[in-house]
Coordinates of C-alpha atoms in Angstrom, one line a residue:
M160 CA 55.1 64.3 9.7
T161 CA 57.7 64.6 7.4
T162 CA 59.7 67.9 6.4
T163 CA 60.2 66.9 3.3
T164 CA 62.7 70.3 0.6
T165 CA 61.0 71.1 -1.4
L166 CA 63.1 71.6 -5.0
T167 CA 63.2 74.5 -6.7
Q168 CA 64.3 72.6 -10.2
A169 CA 62.8 69.6 -11.2
Q170 CA 66.1 67.9 -10.0
P171 CA 66.4 63.8 -9.1
V172 CA 66.2 62.6 -5.9
L173 CA 67.2 59.6 -5.5
H174 CA 65.9 55.8 -4.8
L175 CA 66.5 52.1 -3.8
N176 CA 64.1 50.8 -6.3
G177 CA 67.4 51.6 -9.1
G178 CA 65.9 54.1 -10.8
V179 CA 65.6 57.5 -10.4
E180 CA 62.6 59.9 -10.1
T181 CA 62.0 63.2 -10.4
A182 CA 60.8 64.5 -6.8
K183 CA 56.6 65.5 -7.2
T184 CA 55.1 67.9 -4.8
V185 CA 52.0 68.4 -3.7
D186 CA 50.1 70.7 -1.1
G187 CA 54.5 70.4 -0.4
T188 CA 55.3 67.2 0.8
K189 CA 56.9 64.5 -2.5
T190 CA 55.0 61.2 -2.9
Q191 CA 57.8 58.3 -2.5
T192 CA 58.7 54.8 -2.0
N193 CA 62.0 52.7 -0.9
P194 CA 62.8 49.4 -2.0
G195 CA 65.1 47.1 -2.7
A196 CA 68.2 47.4 -3.7
P197 CA 69.4 45.5 -7.2
E198 CA 71.8 43.3 -7.2
L199 CA 75.3 44.1 -8.2
Q200 CA 78.8 43.8 -8.6
A201 CA 81.9 46.2 -7.8
P202 CA 85.7 45.9 -8.2
P203 CA 87.9 45.2 -5.2
L204 CA 89.2 49.5 -4.5
E205 CA 92.8 49.6 -5.9
P206 CA 95.7 52.1 -3.9
F207 CA 96.3 55.4 -4.9
E208 CA 97.7 58.4 -4.9
H209 CA 95.7 61.3 -2.5
T210 CA 96.4 64.7 -1.3
D211 CA 94.0 66.8 0.7
P212 CA 93.2 69.5 -0.9
G213 CA 92.9 72.0 2.2
L214 CA 97.2 71.5 2.3
A215 CA 96.6 74.2 0.1
A216 CA 95.3 76.6 2.0
L217 CA 97.5 76.1 5.0
N218 CA 99.8 78.5 3.5
D219 CA 97.0 81.5 2.3
P220 CA 96.5 84.3 5.0
E221 CA 93.4 84.2 5.3
P222 CA 92.3 80.5 5.6
R223 CA 88.8 81.6 5.7
S224 CA 87.7 84.2 3.0
F225 CA 85.5 81.8 1.9
L226 CA 83.4 82.8 4.7
Q227 CA 83.3 86.0 3.9
G228 CA 79.6 87.8 5.0
A229 CA 78.0 84.0 6.9
E230 CA 77.4 83.3 10.3
V231 CA 79.4 81.1 12.3
I232 CA 78.6 79.5 15.3
D233 CA 80.9 77.9 17.3
L234 CA 78.8 75.0 18.9
T235 CA 81.5 73.6 21.6
P236 CA 84.8 75.5 21.8
K237 CA 87.1 73.2 20.4
F238 CA 84.4 71.2 17.9
G239 CA 81.9 72.1 15.7
S240 CA 80.4 74.3 13.8
E241 CA 77.3 75.5 12.5
V242 CA 77.1 78.6 9.0
E243 CA 74.7 80.3 7.4
G244 CA 75.3 83.0 4.3
I245 CA 77.4 81.6 2.0
Q246 CA 76.8 79.2 -0.7
L247 CA 78.5 75.1 -0.5
S248 CA 77.8 76.1 -4.6
K249 CA 79.0 78.2 -5.1
L250 CA 83.1 78.1 -4.3
D251 CA 85.0 77.8 -6.2
Q252 CA 88.4 76.0 -5.9
K253 CA 90.3 78.1 -3.3
G254 CA 87.2 77.4 -1.8
K255 CA 86.5 74.4 -1.6
S256 CA 90.3 74.1 0.4
Q257 CA 89.8 76.2 2.7
L258 CA 86.6 74.6 2.9
A259 CA 88.4 71.2 3.6
L260 CA 90.7 72.9 6.6
F261 CA 87.9 74.8 7.9
V262 CA 86.3 70.7 9.1
A263 CA 89.1 69.7 9.8
Q264 CA 90.0 72.1 12.0
R265 CA 86.1 72.1 13.2
G266 CA 85.7 68.8 13.4
I267 CA 82.1 68.2 11.4
V268 CA 80.4 71.7 10.0
V269 CA 76.8 72.3 10.3
F270 CA 75.6 75.0 6.9
R271 CA 71.9 76.2 6.4
D272 CA 69.6 76.9 3.2
Q273 CA 71.8 75.8 1.1
D274 CA 71.3 74.5 -3.0
F275 CA 72.8 71.7 -3.3
L276 CA 69.7 69.7 -3.6
D277 CA 68.7 71.8 -6.6
Q278 CA 72.2 71.0 -8.2
S279 CA 72.4 67.6 -10.7
P280 CA 73.8 64.2 -9.1
E281 CA 76.7 64.9 -11.6
W282 CA 77.6 68.0 -9.7
Q283 CA 77.3 67.0 -6.4
L284 CA 79.4 64.0 -7.9
N285 CA 82.2 65.0 -10.2
E286 CA 82.0 69.1 -9.0
W287 CA 81.4 68.8 -5.5
G288 CA 82.4 65.0 -4.4
S289 CA 85.2 64.7 -6.0
T290 CA 87.2 67.6 -5.3
F291 CA 88.0 65.8 -2.2
G292 CA 88.9 62.2 -3.0
R293 CA 88.2 59.2 -4.6
L294 CA 84.5 58.7 -4.9
H295 CA 83.7 55.2 -2.5
I296 CA 80.7 53.1 -3.4
H297 CA 79.6 51.0 -0.3
P298 CA 79.8 47.5 -0.3
T299 CA 76.8 46.9 1.4
S300 CA 73.7 49.2 0.8
G301 CA 71.8 49.8 -3.3
Q302 CA 72.7 52.7 -5.2
P303 CA 70.8 54.6 -7.0
K304 CA 70.8 53.7 -11.4
D305 CA 73.6 56.3 -12.2
Y306 CA 75.3 57.0 -9.0
P307 CA 77.1 54.0 -7.8
E308 CA 78.9 56.9 -5.8
F309 CA 75.6 57.7 -3.7
H310 CA 75.5 55.9 -0.4
L311 CA 71.6 56.6 0.3
V312 CA 70.4 56.7 4.2
Y313 CA 67.0 55.9 4.8
R314 CA 65.1 54.6 7.7
D315 CA 60.9 53.8 7.5
A316 CA 59.2 51.8 9.1
K317 CA 59.1 48.7 8.2
P318 CA 61.8 46.6 10.0
K319 CA 65.1 46.8 9.1
S320 CA 65.4 49.3 7.0
A321 CA 67.9 50.7 9.2
W322 CA 71.2 48.2 9.1
A323 CA 72.3 49.6 12.7
Y324 CA 69.6 50.1 14.1
D325 CA 68.9 47.1 17.2
T326 CA 64.6 47.0 18.1
Q327 CA 66.0 44.6 21.4
K328 CA 68.5 47.1 22.5
L329 CA 68.4 50.3 25.2
S330 CA 69.6 52.6 23.0
S331 CA 69.9 53.0 18.6
T332 CA 73.2 55.3 19.5
V333 CA 76.1 53.6 17.2
W334 CA 79.0 55.5 17.1
H335 CA 81.2 54.7 14.2
S336 CA 83.3 56.4 11.9
D337 CA 82.7 55.2 8.1
V338 CA 83.5 51.7 6.8
T339 CA 86.8 52.2 8.1
Y340 CA 88.0 48.8 7.3
E341 CA 88.9 49.6 4.1
A342 CA 92.6 50.6 3.3
Q343 CA 91.8 54.2 2.2
P344 CA 89.2 54.6 4.8
P345 CA 87.2 58.1 3.9
G346 CA 87.9 62.5 4.4
L347 CA 85.5 65.0 3.8
T348 CA 82.0 63.4 4.2
T349 CA 78.9 64.6 2.3
L350 CA 75.3 64.5 3.9
F351 CA 71.8 65.6 3.0
L352 CA 68.8 65.0 3.8
Y353 CA 65.7 64.9 1.0
D354 CA 62.8 63.9 4.0
T355 CA 63.1 64.6 7.3
P356 CA 61.6 64.6 11.0
G357 CA 59.8 67.3 12.3
S358 CA 61.6 66.5 15.1
G359 CA 64.7 64.0 15.8
G360 CA 66.1 62.4 13.9
D361 CA 69.8 63.7 14.7
T362 CA 73.3 62.8 14.2
G363 CA 75.6 62.5 17.2
Y364 CA 79.3 63.6 16.0
V365 CA 82.7 63.2 18.4
S366 CA 85.5 64.7 18.5
Q367 CA 88.3 61.6 17.7
V368 CA 91.1 64.5 18.6
E369 CA 90.0 66.1 22.1
A370 CA 89.0 62.3 23.1
Y371 CA 92.6 61.1 23.0
N372 CA 93.7 64.6 24.1
R373 CA 91.7 63.9 27.3
L374 CA 94.0 61.2 27.8
S375 CA 96.6 60.5 30.5
P376 CA 100.8 61.0 28.5
S377 CA 101.5 57.7 29.7
F378 CA 98.5 56.4 28.2
Q379 CA 98.4 58.1 24.8
A380 CA 102.0 57.2 24.2
Y381 CA 101.1 53.2 24.6
L382 CA 97.9 53.3 22.2
E383 CA 100.2 55.3 19.7
T384 CA 102.3 51.8 19.8
L385 CA 98.9 49.8 18.3
S386 CA 97.7 48.9 15.9
V387 CA 93.9 47.6 15.0
V388 CA 92.3 45.2 13.0
H389 CA 89.3 47.3 11.3
S390 CA 86.6 44.3 9.7
G391 CA 83.7 44.8 7.1
V392 CA 83.5 40.9 7.3
E393 CA 80.5 41.4 9.7
Q394 CA 77.7 44.6 8.1
A395 CA 78.0 42.4 4.5
E396 CA 77.1 38.6 6.7
Y397 CA 74.6 41.5 8.3
S398 CA 72.9 42.0 4.8
R399 CA 73.4 38.8 3.1
R400 CA 70.9 37.7 5.4
G401 CA 68.4 40.0 4.0
N402 CA 68.5 42.7 6.0
R403 CA 69.9 46.3 3.8
G404 CA 68.2 44.8 1.0
G405 CA 70.8 41.6 0.9
V406 CA 73.2 43.7 -1.3
V407 CA 76.3 42.7 -1.5
K408 CA 78.1 44.6 -4.0
R409 CA 81.8 44.1 -2.8
E410 CA 84.0 41.1 -1.0
P411 CA 84.5 42.0 2.5
V412 CA 88.2 43.1 3.1
E413 CA 89.7 44.3 6.6
N414 CA 92.9 45.9 7.1
V415 CA 94.7 47.4 10.0
H416 CA 95.8 50.7 11.1
P417 CA 97.0 52.8 13.2
L418 CA 94.8 52.9 17.1
V419 CA 95.8 57.0 17.1
R420 CA 96.2 59.0 13.5
R421 CA 98.0 61.5 12.4
H422 CA 95.9 64.6 10.6
P423 CA 98.2 64.9 7.5
V424 CA 96.6 69.3 6.6
T425 CA 96.9 70.0 11.4
G426 CA 98.4 67.8 12.4
E427 CA 96.4 66.4 15.2
K428 CA 96.4 63.1 16.3
A429 CA 93.3 61.3 17.0
L430 CA 91.4 57.6 18.4
F431 CA 91.1 56.1 15.2
V432 CA 89.3 53.0 16.4
N433 CA 85.3 52.5 16.8
K434 CA 82.6 49.6 17.8
Q435 CA 80.8 49.2 14.6
F436 CA 84.0 48.3 13.1
S437 CA 87.3 47.6 15.5
R438 CA 88.6 43.9 15.5
R439 CA 90.8 44.0 18.1
I440 CA 94.8 45.0 19.2
V441 CA 97.8 43.4 17.2
G442 CA 99.6 41.4 19.2
L443 CA 97.7 41.2 22.3
R444 CA 95.2 38.9 24.0
T445 CA 92.2 38.7 23.5
E446 CA 91.6 40.2 27.7
E447 CA 94.0 42.4 27.2
S448 CA 93.1 44.1 23.9
D449 CA 88.9 43.7 24.6
A450 CA 90.2 45.3 27.4
I451 CA 91.4 49.0 26.2
L452 CA 89.3 48.6 22.9
N453 CA 85.9 48.1 25.2
L454 CA 87.6 51.2 27.8
L455 CA 88.2 54.2 24.8
Y456 CA 84.9 52.7 22.9
T457 CA 82.5 54.2 26.6
H458 CA 85.1 57.4 26.8
I459 CA 83.7 57.8 23.1
A460 CA 80.3 57.0 23.9
Q461 CA 80.0 59.4 27.4
G462 CA 82.0 62.1 26.1
H463 CA 79.8 64.7 26.1
D464 CA 82.2 67.3 26.8
F465 CA 82.8 67.2 23.2
Q466 CA 80.1 65.6 21.3
I467 CA 77.5 67.8 19.3
R468 CA 74.4 66.9 18.0
A469 CA 73.5 68.7 15.1
R470 CA 69.8 68.9 14.5
W471 CA 68.2 68.6 10.5
K472 CA 66.0 70.8 8.9
P473 CA 65.1 71.2 5.7
R474 CA 68.2 72.1 3.5
T475 CA 71.2 71.6 5.2
V476 CA 74.3 70.0 4.3
V477 CA 76.0 68.3 6.9
L478 CA 79.9 67.6 6.5
W479 CA 82.6 66.7 9.1
D480 CA 86.0 64.7 8.7
N481 CA 85.5 61.1 9.0
R482 CA 89.5 60.8 10.0
V483 CA 89.0 62.6 13.2
T484 CA 85.7 61.9 14.0
A485 CA 83.0 59.7 14.8
H486 CA 79.4 59.5 14.9
T487 CA 76.4 57.9 15.3
A488 CA 72.4 58.3 14.4
I489 CA 69.8 59.5 17.5
G490 CA 66.1 57.1 16.1
D491 CA 64.6 58.8 18.6
F492 CA 61.6 59.5 16.5
D493 CA 59.1 56.4 14.8
P494 CA 58.9 56.2 10.9
A495 CA 55.3 55.6 11.2
K496 CA 53.6 58.2 13.2
D497 CA 57.3 61.3 12.9
G498 CA 57.8 61.1 9.0
F499 CA 60.6 58.6 7.4
R500 CA 64.5 59.8 7.2
H501 CA 66.1 59.8 3.7
G502 CA 69.6 61.5 2.3
A503 CA 72.5 60.6 0.5
R504 CA 75.9 61.0 1.4
I505 CA 79.2 61.7 -1.0
T506 CA 82.3 60.1 0.8
P507 CA 85.7 60.5 -0.6
Q508 CA 88.5 58.1 0.1
A509 CA 91.3 59.6 1.0
E510 CA 95.1 58.3 2.5
K511 CA 96.0 55.9 4.5
P512 CA 96.0 55.5 7.8
T513 CA 99.1 56.8 9.6
L514 CA 100.6 58.6 12.2

């Protein structure tokens, strides 16, 4: 059974059909359909100057004062937190800067009982998302009419409703950081759900900082000399084969990023590779590159002591720093029996990765 968030105001529920539908609740359930996305075009992305809002909080004598009165639970000692008792929609610019620093330090933060869904799409994008960077328009997914900056997530009982889900594999997990093939990949990212299964459909997160820290110093030093090609070609080809609505709005790109990057606010080093978009290490033979990348992919996937699992409840908003984490949807539910998963992601871009 799907758990639906009932909105206190008639704010739009965003769909892939090119329109925006207003939430309709009947006996606590929302009437909706998911469907194909319109053919759209988006221009190539241009470079831009990014200043992380978390930098402003570094000199704040009380950088976590925005959490005053809240209950904060650390999900692990070094990675992940859960917060209740504050409203993200009420934060001023100082509070948002403190929030950006907090998320950079903790990697991923789960906020409960938020009125985020009661805000308009314009507020969600312009007053919230753009605070943290230039809003990214995904090159290969549908979009609601008039709001191309929302990346919609949807999985129902229809085949291929989620692009990374392969029913021929033993597991649906695909550890990745979002759109790392862009020249300036995302930073602080926001995800919220309109509907979620009553059980299952969690999101797993892993610390790329701690994944780096666990490696031996000599191996760390070598990895810091390497760069990796990240590619969006396979994702675009997947869409062209009729998946994800068959949408390719912007031609795919490849970019080279350092294998280890440094966070511009915390100064921490983190691995910057993921199996979904990393393709090869520059300057190495194929066998050498594959051996190192596969070792790192296994290390990331099996690092249970530096992973957390975020469980979705109504009115939950999850924020993570895409520069120092990887994540995976956990497809441990049957949409035909347990209900569908439907939400939206706001994905501000950040700086070009550097060490």
